Amino acid sequence: MNARQHDPFKTAFESLDEFADLISQVLKCPITIEDANHRLLAYSTHDERTDPARVSTIIGRRVPEKVINQLWKEGTIPTLLRTRDPIRVKNMNDIGLNNRVAISIWKQDEVLGFIWAIEIDKRLTDEDFDLLKKAADAAKNKLLQLQTRKNKKEEHSQEFFWKLLTGHLKGEKEITEKFQSMQITPAPSFAVVVFQFRQNITSNEEQSISYLLKTNQRLKIMLNTIDCNQLILLVSATNIDKPFHELDHFVQTFIWKMDDRYGIKEITPVYSSIYMDYQLIGKAFGEALAVLSIKEKFPIETKNINNYQKLGIYQLFELILEKRRNEDYENYSLKRLHQYDKKHNSNLVETLEVFLNLDNNINDAAKELNVHANTLNYRLKRITEIGDVNFKDPNQKMILYLDLKLEKYKGI
């Protein structure tokens, strides 16, 4: 019988491990089967020939992040996400990857996983490529079953996460039992991370997000959900020497990969303080949303601020505004300067804000305002005279700075 017509994979198999062994026997090379997020599902066990990348994958039960990154850079994974044919992957000694052939497992227009065949003692032929395509087709139903179970678990975990975020689960015992029922081990400390996208997140973007989250190997992500244009994560902050530094690295890497791999730009990342009590997840979520609100109103001042802890005086704006409302307070100096600007079509208030923003640095402020230093000095003199401002008084400068920001916060 013609080898191209024969299909050795049209047979019942108990498990994917058994199937991986069958592919290995037919093609006479080591085989691994992964899901779409590069988590190891099965590998052939009757062949000791292998390479370091495969060993690391088997030990860690997923492909190492450095290998995934390199396969993206080399164009291997983008190609696998486009074609249904096997592709050759060249030797990459720096990441321990020998020559191999890979093929995607498809269900209509969706990639469910991958089969990898290592070329150690032989180079796969065109006939072997045909057999690999038959193997990928045979593995589809098994991966569909796994995907269905995974989707149901994710639906339950998202419902659980929303109950935590909205305060519907408050008792420590109830929360712990729910974590256990979801087979999730809660970390001793955590933070809530929010990525705000420019527009509502599409289903294609959801797939890209899911891929990046599940291939991330720096931070443990316990729960995640999507709400319109926001991706919300519950991440572990345990066993990290500098958690804020690690969180900054995580969010910046995520944003870079979304842009580099999928062309998705303008994502704003924020995250909460670090907590140890899971009854405070709602508070942590509120902190993350507070950072987003402040960044929207003060994009320049908070450009490099992602963390609630680094908001500084901005944390207190609502409290101070409430005090201002109760006292019917008005800053005399700012009132006078606003009146002068309105009457003379000048910009003394803007000049004052830039000068205070840049810590009273004449040269930096003049550059920011695009004026000569002498012009700035003249304006500062007018501010002193009209607003009765003493730039040598730190208390007055502090309250001026605060009230300027409060005006912007209120939208004045």
mmCIF file of C-alpha atoms in Angstrom:
data_model
loop_
_atom_site.group_PDB
_atom_site.id
_atom_site.type_symbol
_atom_site.label_atom_id
_atom_site.label_comp_id
_atom_site.label_asym_id
_atom_site.label_seq_id
_atom_site.Cartn_x
_atom_site.Cartn_y
_atom_site.Cartn_z
ATOM 1 C CA MET A 1 0.000 0.000 0.000
ATOM 2 C CA ASN A 2 1.239 3.508 -0.780
ATOM 3 C CA ALA A 3 2.727 5.138 2.325
ATOM 4 C CA ARG A 4 0.969 8.389 1.535
ATOM 5 C CA GLN A 5 -2.411 6.660 1.686
ATOM 6 C CA HIS A 6 -1.759 4.652 4.820
ATOM 7 C CA ASP A 7 -2.749 6.317 8.105
ATOM 8 C CA PRO A 8 -1.205 4.563 11.131
ATOM 9 C CA PHE A 9 -2.929 7.044 13.490
ATOM 10 C CA LYS A 10 -6.487 5.975 12.729
ATOM 11 C CA THR A 11 -6.640 3.976 15.901
ATOM 12 C CA ALA A 12 -8.048 4.410 19.385
ATOM 13 C CA PHE A 13 -5.608 5.596 22.033
ATOM 14 C CA GLU A 14 -6.133 5.905 25.781
ATOM 15 C CA SER A 15 -4.026 9.003 26.356
ATOM 16 C CA LEU A 16 -1.913 11.607 24.602
ATOM 17 C CA ASP A 17 1.211 10.004 26.122
ATOM 18 C CA GLU A 18 0.320 6.762 24.377
ATOM 19 C CA PHE A 19 -0.276 8.704 21.169
ATOM 20 C CA ALA A 20 3.090 10.506 21.471
ATOM 21 C CA ASP A 21 4.770 7.094 21.742
ATOM 22 C CA LEU A 22 2.934 5.940 18.617
ATOM 23 C CA ILE A 23 4.090 8.985 16.610
ATOM 24 C CA SER A 24 7.635 8.406 17.859
ATOM 25 C CA GLN A 25 7.559 4.774 16.731
ATOM 26 C CA VAL A 26 6.215 5.691 13.291
ATOM 27 C CA LEU A 27 8.616 8.595 12.649
ATOM 28 C CA LYS A 28 11.520 7.096 14.647
ATOM 29 C CA CYS A 29 12.301 10.290 16.556
ATOM 30 C CA PRO A 30 11.440 11.885 19.952
ATOM 31 C CA ILE A 31 8.022 13.600 20.096
ATOM 32 C CA THR A 32 6.464 16.221 22.369
ATOM 33 C CA ILE A 33 2.876 17.497 22.248
ATOM 34 C CA GLU A 34 2.025 20.941 23.687
ATOM 35 C CA ASP A 35 -1.130 22.974 24.054
ATOM 36 C CA ALA A 36 -1.490 26.381 22.371
ATOM 37 C CA ASN A 37 0.244 28.050 25.342
ATOM 38 C CA HIS A 38 3.284 25.740 25.187
ATOM 39 C CA ARG A 39 2.352 23.711 28.246
ATOM 40 C CA LEU A 40 3.511 20.123 27.897
ATOM 41 C CA LEU A 41 0.653 17.692 27.325
ATOM 42 C CA ALA A 42 2.571 14.541 26.390
ATOM 43 C CA TYR A 43 5.969 13.249 25.281
ATOM 44 C CA SER A 44 7.334 9.997 23.901
ATOM 45 C CA THR A 45 8.978 7.879 26.594
ATOM 46 C CA HIS A 46 10.638 5.066 24.653
ATOM 47 C CA ASP A 47 13.461 7.141 23.223
ATOM 48 C CA GLU A 48 16.311 8.517 25.340
ATOM 49 C CA ARG A 49 17.642 10.701 22.520
ATOM 50 C CA THR A 50 16.774 14.326 23.181
ATOM 51 C CA ASP A 51 18.143 17.868 23.539
ATOM 52 C CA PRO A 52 18.397 20.338 26.486
ATOM 53 C CA ALA A 53 15.291 22.308 25.444
ATOM 54 C CA ARG A 54 13.168 19.147 25.475
ATOM 55 C CA VAL A 55 14.601 18.074 28.850
ATOM 56 C CA SER A 56 13.748 21.481 30.360
ATOM 57 C CA THR A 57 10.250 21.304 28.874
ATOM 58 C CA ILE A 58 9.609 17.865 30.362
ATOM 59 C CA ILE A 59 10.969 18.826 33.789
ATOM 60 C CA GLY A 60 9.087 22.142 33.952
ATOM 61 C CA ARG A 61 5.971 20.776 32.175
ATOM 62 C CA ARG A 62 6.121 23.758 29.799
ATOM 63 C CA VAL A 63 8.509 25.242 27.257
ATOM 64 C CA PRO A 64 11.075 27.566 28.922
ATOM 65 C CA GLU A 65 10.322 31.253 28.363
ATOM 66 C CA LYS A 66 13.713 31.911 26.731
ATOM 67 C CA VAL A 67 12.927 29.221 24.148
ATOM 68 C CA ILE A 68 9.476 30.696 23.423
ATOM 69 C CA ASN A 69 10.952 34.192 23.030
ATOM 70 C CA GLN A 70 13.624 32.950 20.624
ATOM 71 C CA LEU A 71 11.073 31.017 18.563
ATOM 72 C CA TRP A 72 9.054 34.216 18.226
ATOM 73 C CA LYS A 73 12.142 36.203 17.196
ATOM 74 C CA GLU A 74 13.130 33.576 14.636
ATOM 75 C CA GLY A 75 9.605 33.590 13.195
ATOM 76 C CA THR A 76 8.848 29.957 14.075
ATOM 77 C CA ILE A 77 5.754 30.518 16.220
ATOM 78 C CA PRO A 78 4.242 33.207 13.925
ATOM 79 C CA THR A 79 4.595 30.732 11.052
ATOM 80 C CA LEU A 80 2.993 27.916 13.066
ATOM 81 C CA LEU A 81 0.035 30.193 13.757
ATOM 82 C CA ARG A 82 -0.464 30.695 10.006
ATOM 83 C CA THR A 83 0.183 27.346 8.337
ATOM 84 C CA ARG A 84 -1.223 23.831 8.661
ATOM 85 C CA ASP A 85 1.895 22.283 7.124
ATOM 86 C CA PRO A 86 4.944 21.022 9.053
ATOM 87 C CA ILE A 87 7.862 23.462 9.222
ATOM 88 C CA ARG A 88 11.537 22.917 9.883
ATOM 89 C CA VAL A 89 13.130 24.607 12.893
ATOM 90 C CA LYS A 90 16.864 25.131 12.650
ATOM 91 C CA ASN A 91 19.400 24.265 15.317
ATOM 92 C CA MET A 92 19.704 26.936 18.040
ATOM 93 C CA ASN A 93 22.571 25.900 20.280
ATOM 94 C CA ASP A 94 22.329 28.978 22.526
ATOM 95 C CA ILE A 95 18.935 27.805 23.836
ATOM 96 C CA GLY A 96 19.648 24.051 23.601
ATOM 97 C CA LEU A 97 17.400 23.416 20.608
ATOM 98 C CA ASN A 98 18.403 20.798 18.041
ATOM 99 C CA ASN A 99 16.982 20.559 14.522
ATOM 100 C CA ARG A 100 13.312 19.631 14.615
ATOM 101 C CA VAL A 101 10.056 19.716 12.709
ATOM 102 C CA ALA A 102 6.912 21.276 14.150
ATOM 103 C CA ILE A 103 3.265 21.247 13.139
ATOM 104 C CA SER A 104 0.196 22.980 14.536
ATOM 105 C CA ILE A 105 -2.951 21.129 15.597
ATOM 106 C CA TRP A 106 -5.945 23.009 14.208
ATOM 107 C CA LYS A 107 -9.668 23.146 14.857
ATOM 108 C CA GLN A 108 -11.088 25.205 11.981
ATOM 109 C CA ASP A 109 -9.271 28.583 12.370
ATOM 110 C CA GLU A 110 -7.944 28.019 15.891
ATOM 111 C CA VAL A 111 -4.623 26.469 16.900
ATOM 112 C CA LEU A 112 -5.149 23.970 19.728
ATOM 113 C CA GLY A 113 -1.539 22.898 20.152
ATOM 114 C CA PHE A 114 1.680 21.716 18.537
ATOM 115 C CA ILE A 115 3.590 18.513 17.813
ATOM 116 C CA TRP A 116 7.409 18.688 17.826
ATOM 117 C CA ALA A 117 9.622 16.004 16.300
ATOM 118 C CA ILE A 118 13.371 16.158 16.998
ATOM 119 C CA GLU A 119 15.624 15.220 14.099
ATOM 120 C CA ILE A 120 18.519 13.481 15.824
ATOM 121 C CA ASP A 121 19.652 10.517 13.719
ATOM 122 C CA LYS A 122 17.527 11.207 10.636
ATOM 123 C CA ARG A 123 16.063 14.037 8.620
ATOM 124 C CA LEU A 124 12.317 13.737 8.157
ATOM 125 C CA THR A 125 11.222 13.122 4.570
ATOM 126 C CA ASP A 126 8.240 14.392 2.615
ATOM 127 C CA GLU A 127 6.471 11.128 3.476
ATOM 128 C CA ASP A 128 7.211 11.774 7.164
ATOM 129 C CA PHE A 129 5.717 15.254 6.762
ATOM 130 C CA ASP A 130 2.507 13.669 5.417
ATOM 131 C CA LEU A 131 2.431 11.322 8.399
ATOM 132 C CA LEU A 132 2.935 14.250 10.780
ATOM 133 C CA LYS A 133 -0.065 16.005 9.231
ATOM 134 C CA LYS A 134 -2.135 12.857 9.823
ATOM 135 C CA ALA A 135 -0.913 12.766 13.442
ATOM 136 C CA ALA A 136 -1.919 16.396 13.990
ATOM 137 C CA ASP A 137 -5.399 15.660 12.628
ATOM 138 C CA ALA A 138 -5.758 12.594 14.860
ATOM 139 C CA ALA A 139 -4.710 14.558 17.985
ATOM 140 C CA LYS A 140 -7.368 17.230 17.405
ATOM 141 C CA ASN A 141 -10.279 15.516 19.177
ATOM 142 C CA LYS A 142 -8.213 14.728 22.257
ATOM 143 C CA LEU A 143 -7.105 18.360 22.536
ATOM 144 C CA LEU A 144 -10.685 19.545 22.060
ATOM 145 C CA GLN A 145 -11.727 17.478 25.097
ATOM 146 C CA LEU A 146 -8.939 19.030 27.153
ATOM 147 C CA GLN A 147 -9.870 22.517 25.958
ATOM 148 C CA THR A 148 -13.527 22.051 26.939
ATOM 149 C CA ARG A 149 -12.551 21.071 30.489
ATOM 150 C CA LYS A 150 -10.105 23.981 30.659
ATOM 151 C CA ASN A 151 -12.727 26.501 29.496
ATOM 152 C CA LYS A 152 -15.216 25.370 32.139
ATOM 153 C CA LYS A 153 -12.584 25.713 34.852
ATOM 154 C CA GLU A 154 -11.667 29.205 33.620
ATOM 155 C CA GLU A 155 -15.330 30.292 33.671
ATOM 156 C CA HIS A 156 -15.615 29.205 37.312
ATOM 157 C CA SER A 157 -12.346 30.909 38.258
ATOM 158 C CA GLN A 158 -13.452 34.200 36.652
ATOM 159 C CA GLU A 159 -16.737 34.115 38.585
ATOM 160 C CA PHE A 160 -14.771 33.509 41.784
ATOM 161 C CA PHE A 161 -12.404 36.390 40.969
ATOM 162 C CA TRP A 162 -15.276 38.837 40.448
ATOM 163 C CA LYS A 163 -16.777 37.856 43.789
ATOM 164 C CA LEU A 164 -13.430 38.678 45.403
ATOM 165 C CA LEU A 165 -13.050 41.971 43.523
ATOM 166 C CA THR A 166 -16.574 43.126 44.429
ATOM 167 C CA GLY A 167 -16.430 42.019 48.066
ATOM 168 C CA HIS A 168 -19.038 39.243 47.821
ATOM 169 C CA LEU A 169 -16.662 36.814 49.543
ATOM 170 C CA LYS A 170 -15.426 38.249 52.823
ATOM 171 C CA GLY A 171 -14.855 35.431 55.277
ATOM 172 C CA GLU A 172 -11.316 34.084 55.307
ATOM 173 C CA LYS A 173 -12.540 30.506 55.651
ATOM 174 C CA GLU A 174 -14.986 30.850 52.747
ATOM 175 C CA ILE A 175 -12.282 32.343 50.510
ATOM 176 C CA THR A 176 -9.766 29.627 51.409
ATOM 177 C CA GLU A 177 -12.267 26.857 50.719
ATOM 178 C CA LYS A 178 -13.127 28.402 47.366
ATOM 179 C CA PHE A 179 -9.446 28.553 46.389
ATOM 180 C CA GLN A 180 -9.114 24.883 47.298
ATOM 181 C CA SER A 181 -12.186 23.906 45.263
ATOM 182 C CA MET A 182 -10.660 25.712 42.263
ATOM 183 C CA GLN A 183 -7.386 23.819 42.856
ATOM 184 C CA ILE A 184 -5.533 27.132 43.183
ATOM 185 C CA THR A 185 -2.916 27.639 45.873
ATOM 186 C CA PRO A 186 -3.213 31.221 47.170
ATOM 187 C CA ALA A 187 0.154 32.951 47.602
ATOM 188 C CA PRO A 188 0.954 34.427 51.042
ATOM 189 C CA SER A 189 1.072 37.923 49.489
ATOM 190 C CA PHE A 190 -0.524 39.378 46.371
ATOM 191 C CA ALA A 191 -1.243 42.453 44.275
ATOM 192 C CA VAL A 192 -3.987 43.344 41.806
ATOM 193 C CA VAL A 193 -2.750 44.406 38.356
ATOM 194 C CA VAL A 194 -4.919 46.179 35.769
ATOM 195 C CA PHE A 195 -4.029 46.761 32.116
ATOM 196 C CA GLN A 196 -6.310 49.315 30.488
ATOM 197 C CA PHE A 197 -6.566 49.048 26.695
ATOM 198 C CA ARG A 198 -7.564 51.932 24.430
ATOM 199 C CA GLN A 199 -10.733 50.106 23.312
ATOM 200 C CA ASN A 200 -12.796 47.114 24.410
ATOM 201 C CA ILE A 201 -10.766 43.924 24.176
ATOM 202 C CA THR A 202 -11.712 41.762 21.172
ATOM 203 C CA SER A 203 -11.864 37.965 21.102
ATOM 204 C CA ASN A 204 -8.652 37.841 19.050
ATOM 205 C CA GLU A 205 -6.937 40.083 21.584
ATOM 206 C CA GLU A 206 -8.235 37.816 24.363
ATOM 207 C CA GLN A 207 -6.429 34.891 22.746
ATOM 208 C CA SER A 208 -3.210 36.901 22.513
ATOM 209 C CA ILE A 209 -3.540 37.983 26.145
ATOM 210 C CA SER A 210 -4.212 34.422 27.298
ATOM 211 C CA TYR A 211 -1.139 33.213 25.415
ATOM 212 C CA LEU A 212 1.149 35.828 27.010
ATOM 213 C CA LEU A 213 -0.211 35.223 30.505
ATOM 214 C CA LYS A 214 0.176 31.462 30.283
ATOM 215 C CA THR A 215 3.666 31.587 28.793
ATOM 216 C CA ASN A 216 4.828 34.120 31.393
ATOM 217 C CA GLN A 217 7.227 32.472 33.829
ATOM 218 C CA ARG A 218 8.348 35.385 36.020
ATOM 219 C CA LEU A 219 5.249 36.010 38.142
ATOM 220 C CA LYS A 220 2.613 33.552 39.261
ATOM 221 C CA ILE A 221 -0.825 34.657 38.031
ATOM 222 C CA MET A 222 -3.502 33.137 40.236
ATOM 223 C CA LEU A 223 -6.647 34.602 38.658
ATOM 224 C CA ASN A 224 -7.495 36.792 35.677
ATOM 225 C CA THR A 225 -10.544 38.281 34.017
ATOM 226 C CA ILE A 226 -11.486 40.838 31.358
ATOM 227 C CA ASP A 227 -13.952 43.687 31.795
ATOM 228 C CA CYS A 228 -14.598 45.688 28.601
ATOM 229 C CA ASN A 229 -11.222 47.390 27.993
ATOM 230 C CA GLN A 230 -9.523 46.183 31.187
ATOM 231 C CA LEU A 231 -7.486 43.064 31.878
ATOM 232 C CA ILE A 232 -7.470 42.379 35.628
ATOM 233 C CA LEU A 233 -4.978 40.034 37.289
ATOM 234 C CA LEU A 234 -4.375 38.649 40.759
ATOM 235 C CA VAL A 235 -0.633 38.001 40.974
ATOM 236 C CA SER A 236 1.620 36.522 43.618
ATOM 237 C CA ALA A 237 4.137 38.833 45.317
ATOM 238 C CA THR A 238 5.728 36.042 47.357
ATOM 239 C CA ASN A 239 9.421 35.086 47.378
ATOM 240 C CA ILE A 240 10.431 38.233 45.480
ATOM 241 C CA ASP A 241 13.190 40.420 46.946
ATOM 242 C CA LYS A 242 11.972 43.598 45.242
ATOM 243 C CA PRO A 243 8.283 43.007 44.427
ATOM 244 C CA PHE A 244 7.595 46.503 43.043
ATOM 245 C CA HIS A 245 10.608 46.234 40.750
ATOM 246 C CA GLU A 246 9.456 42.793 39.582
ATOM 247 C CA LEU A 247 5.901 44.022 38.999
ATOM 248 C CA ASP A 248 7.213 46.964 36.967
ATOM 249 C CA HIS A 249 9.272 44.566 34.859
ATOM 250 C CA PHE A 250 6.279 42.265 34.374
ATOM 251 C CA VAL A 251 3.875 45.002 33.207
ATOM 252 C CA GLN A 252 6.425 46.622 30.891
ATOM 253 C CA THR A 253 7.350 43.250 29.349
ATOM 254 C CA PHE A 254 3.671 42.433 28.804
ATOM 255 C CA ILE A 255 3.077 45.779 27.074
ATOM 256 C CA TRP A 256 6.182 45.366 24.902
ATOM 257 C CA LYS A 257 5.166 41.857 23.798
ATOM 258 C CA MET A 258 1.587 42.923 22.999
ATOM 259 C CA ASP A 259 3.035 45.606 20.723
ATOM 260 C CA ASP A 260 5.917 43.594 19.251
ATOM 261 C CA ARG A 261 3.978 40.386 18.559
ATOM 262 C CA TYR A 262 0.440 41.599 17.930
ATOM 263 C CA GLY A 263 0.741 45.327 17.158
ATOM 264 C CA ILE A 264 -1.504 46.277 20.090
ATOM 265 C CA LYS A 265 -0.458 49.663 21.494
ATOM 266 C CA GLU A 266 -1.509 52.254 24.083
ATOM 267 C CA ILE A 267 -1.986 49.953 27.063
ATOM 268 C CA THR A 268 -1.856 51.598 30.498
ATOM 269 C CA PRO A 269 -0.595 49.371 33.350
ATOM 270 C CA VAL A 270 -1.301 49.950 37.050
ATOM 271 C CA TYR A 271 -1.109 47.852 40.186
ATOM 272 C CA SER A 272 -2.041 47.995 43.849
ATOM 273 C CA SER A 273 -0.125 47.856 47.084
ATOM 274 C CA ILE A 274 0.901 44.400 48.264
ATOM 275 C CA TYR A 275 -1.472 42.634 50.655
ATOM 276 C CA MET A 276 -1.550 39.377 52.604
ATOM 277 C CA ASP A 277 -5.253 39.257 53.520
ATOM 278 C CA TYR A 278 -7.444 38.011 50.657
ATOM 279 C CA GLN A 279 -10.416 39.756 52.221
ATOM 280 C CA LEU A 280 -8.741 42.988 51.016
ATOM 281 C CA ILE A 281 -8.709 42.130 47.302
ATOM 282 C CA GLY A 282 -11.531 44.627 46.742
ATOM 283 C CA LYS A 283 -9.429 47.352 48.384
ATOM 284 C CA ALA A 284 -6.442 46.422 46.221
ATOM 285 C CA PHE A 285 -8.635 46.621 43.115
ATOM 286 C CA GLY A 286 -9.852 50.052 44.212
ATOM 287 C CA GLU A 287 -6.245 51.216 44.538
ATOM 288 C CA ALA A 288 -5.439 50.085 40.996
ATOM 289 C CA LEU A 289 -8.498 51.916 39.642
ATOM 290 C CA ALA A 290 -7.480 55.018 41.632
ATOM 291 C CA VAL A 291 -4.083 55.012 39.911
ATOM 292 C CA LEU A 292 -5.824 54.799 36.521
ATOM 293 C CA SER A 293 -8.055 57.739 37.409
ATOM 294 C CA ILE A 294 -5.092 59.871 38.478
ATOM 295 C CA LYS A 295 -3.057 58.932 35.394
ATOM 296 C CA GLU A 296 -5.938 59.994 33.139
ATOM 297 C CA LYS A 297 -6.083 63.423 34.792
ATOM 298 C CA PHE A 298 -2.307 63.869 35.155
ATOM 299 C CA PRO A 299 -0.735 61.970 32.244
ATOM 300 C CA ILE A 300 2.489 63.990 32.221
ATOM 301 C CA GLU A 301 3.125 64.086 35.957
ATOM 302 C CA THR A 302 2.356 60.365 36.425
ATOM 303 C CA LYS A 303 3.845 59.043 33.181
ATOM 304 C CA ASN A 304 6.289 56.798 35.060
ATOM 305 C CA ILE A 305 3.980 55.917 37.969
ATOM 306 C CA ASN A 306 2.218 52.538 37.807
ATOM 307 C CA ASN A 307 1.955 51.705 41.487
ATOM 308 C CA TYR A 308 -0.447 53.040 44.122
ATOM 309 C CA GLN A 309 2.419 53.317 46.618
ATOM 310 C CA LYS A 310 4.206 55.791 44.334
ATOM 311 C CA LEU A 311 1.219 58.111 43.874
ATOM 312 C CA GLY A 312 2.407 60.202 46.804
ATOM 313 C CA ILE A 313 0.153 63.182 47.501
ATOM 314 C CA TYR A 314 -2.264 62.062 44.757
ATOM 315 C CA GLN A 315 -3.466 59.306 47.100
ATOM 316 C CA LEU A 316 -5.046 61.965 49.329
ATOM 317 C CA PHE A 317 -6.894 64.057 46.763
ATOM 318 C CA GLU A 318 -10.398 62.858 47.622
ATOM 319 C CA LEU A 319 -9.820 63.411 51.340
ATOM 320 C CA ILE A 320 -8.416 66.911 50.785
ATOM 321 C CA LEU A 321 -11.189 67.832 48.369
ATOM 322 C CA GLU A 322 -13.770 66.817 50.944
ATOM 323 C CA LYS A 323 -12.072 69.049 53.496
ATOM 324 C CA ARG A 324 -11.982 71.920 50.989
ATOM 325 C CA ARG A 325 -15.721 71.548 50.285
ATOM 326 C CA ASN A 326 -16.621 71.539 53.971
ATOM 327 C CA GLU A 327 -14.529 74.661 54.616
ATOM 328 C CA ASP A 328 -15.505 76.479 51.412
ATOM 329 C CA TYR A 329 -11.793 77.116 50.973
ATOM 330 C CA GLU A 330 -10.220 79.157 48.160
ATOM 331 C CA ASN A 331 -6.507 79.742 47.586
ATOM 332 C CA TYR A 332 -6.090 83.532 47.574
ATOM 333 C CA SER A 333 -2.883 83.559 45.495
ATOM 334 C CA LEU A 334 -4.283 81.291 42.789
ATOM 335 C CA LYS A 335 -7.522 83.270 42.678
ATOM 336 C CA ARG A 336 -5.587 86.489 42.036
ATOM 337 C CA LEU A 337 -3.409 84.871 39.368
ATOM 338 C CA HIS A 338 -6.429 83.363 37.563
ATOM 339 C CA GLN A 339 -8.124 86.773 37.548
ATOM 340 C CA TYR A 340 -5.013 88.414 36.137
ATOM 341 C CA ASP A 341 -4.609 85.761 33.423
ATOM 342 C CA LYS A 342 -8.237 86.114 32.382
ATOM 343 C CA LYS A 343 -8.069 89.891 32.228
ATOM 344 C CA HIS A 344 -4.701 90.137 30.449
ATOM 345 C CA ASN A 345 -4.792 86.896 28.436
ATOM 346 C CA SER A 346 -1.548 85.803 30.115
ATOM 347 C CA ASN A 347 -0.352 82.456 31.441
ATOM 348 C CA LEU A 348 1.025 83.080 34.921
ATOM 349 C CA VAL A 349 -0.828 80.086 36.439
ATOM 350 C CA GLU A 350 0.673 77.727 33.838
ATOM 351 C CA THR A 351 4.112 79.241 34.450
ATOM 352 C CA LEU A 352 3.736 78.724 38.198
ATOM 353 C CA GLU A 353 2.701 75.080 37.764
ATOM 354 C CA VAL A 354 5.583 74.234 35.427
ATOM 355 C CA PHE A 355 8.062 75.991 37.729
ATOM 356 C CA LEU A 356 6.826 74.039 40.770
ATOM 357 C CA ASN A 357 6.633 70.774 38.788
ATOM 358 C CA LEU A 358 10.329 71.119 37.949
ATOM 359 C CA ASP A 359 11.370 71.801 41.533
ATOM 360 C CA ASN A 360 12.043 75.543 41.007
ATOM 361 C CA ASN A 361 14.652 74.879 38.316
ATOM 362 C CA ILE A 362 14.790 78.023 36.146
ATOM 363 C CA ASN A 363 16.543 76.460 33.156
ATOM 364 C CA ASP A 364 14.350 73.332 33.023
ATOM 365 C CA ALA A 365 11.157 75.362 33.448
ATOM 366 C CA ALA A 366 12.176 77.868 30.755
ATOM 367 C CA LYS A 367 12.905 74.982 28.375
ATOM 368 C CA GLU A 368 9.534 73.357 29.160
ATOM 369 C CA LEU A 369 7.719 76.667 28.569
ATOM 370 C CA ASN A 370 9.830 77.388 25.491
ATOM 371 C CA VAL A 371 10.863 80.843 26.759
ATOM 372 C CA HIS A 372 14.138 82.511 27.661
ATOM 373 C CA ALA A 373 15.292 82.285 31.286
ATOM 374 C CA ASN A 374 15.017 86.076 31.579
ATOM 375 C CA THR A 375 11.388 85.929 30.436
ATOM 376 C CA LEU A 376 10.673 83.280 33.046
ATOM 377 C CA ASN A 377 12.322 85.366 35.769
ATOM 378 C CA TYR A 378 10.114 88.302 34.794
ATOM 379 C CA ARG A 379 6.993 86.142 34.997
ATOM 380 C CA LEU A 380 8.012 84.781 38.399
ATOM 381 C CA LYS A 381 8.466 88.344 39.624
ATOM 382 C CA ARG A 382 4.938 89.191 38.428
ATOM 383 C CA ILE A 383 3.594 86.050 40.155
ATOM 384 C CA THR A 384 5.275 87.194 43.383
ATOM 385 C CA GLU A 385 3.729 90.657 43.126
ATOM 386 C CA ILE A 386 0.223 89.748 41.928
ATOM 387 C CA GLY A 387 -0.306 86.584 43.949
ATOM 388 C CA ASP A 388 1.680 87.634 47.004
ATOM 389 C CA VAL A 389 3.801 84.482 46.549
ATOM 390 C CA ASN A 390 7.035 83.944 48.467
ATOM 391 C CA PHE A 391 9.095 81.319 46.636
ATOM 392 C CA LYS A 392 11.390 80.991 49.628
ATOM 393 C CA ASP A 393 8.538 79.727 51.796
ATOM 394 C CA PRO A 394 8.287 75.918 51.358
ATOM 395 C CA ASN A 395 4.856 75.777 53.051
ATOM 396 C CA GLN A 396 3.351 78.263 50.603
ATOM 397 C CA LYS A 397 4.936 76.519 47.620
ATOM 398 C CA MET A 398 3.614 73.173 48.841
ATOM 399 C CA ILE A 399 0.033 74.396 49.214
ATOM 400 C CA LEU A 400 0.193 76.176 45.853
ATOM 401 C CA TYR A 401 1.394 72.975 44.197
ATOM 402 C CA LEU A 402 -1.343 70.952 45.893
ATOM 403 C CA ASP A 403 -4.128 73.392 45.001
ATOM 404 C CA LEU A 404 -2.946 73.603 41.402
ATOM 405 C CA LYS A 405 -3.234 69.818 41.123
ATOM 406 C CA LEU A 406 -6.607 69.796 42.869
ATOM 407 C CA GLU A 407 -7.909 72.292 40.325
ATOM 408 C CA LYS A 408 -6.861 69.977 37.525
ATOM 409 C CA TYR A 409 -8.296 66.977 39.376
ATOM 410 C CA LYS A 410 -11.675 68.722 39.662
ATOM 411 C CA GLY A 411 -11.482 69.730 35.996
ATOM 412 C CA ILE A 412 -11.302 73.459 36.577
#
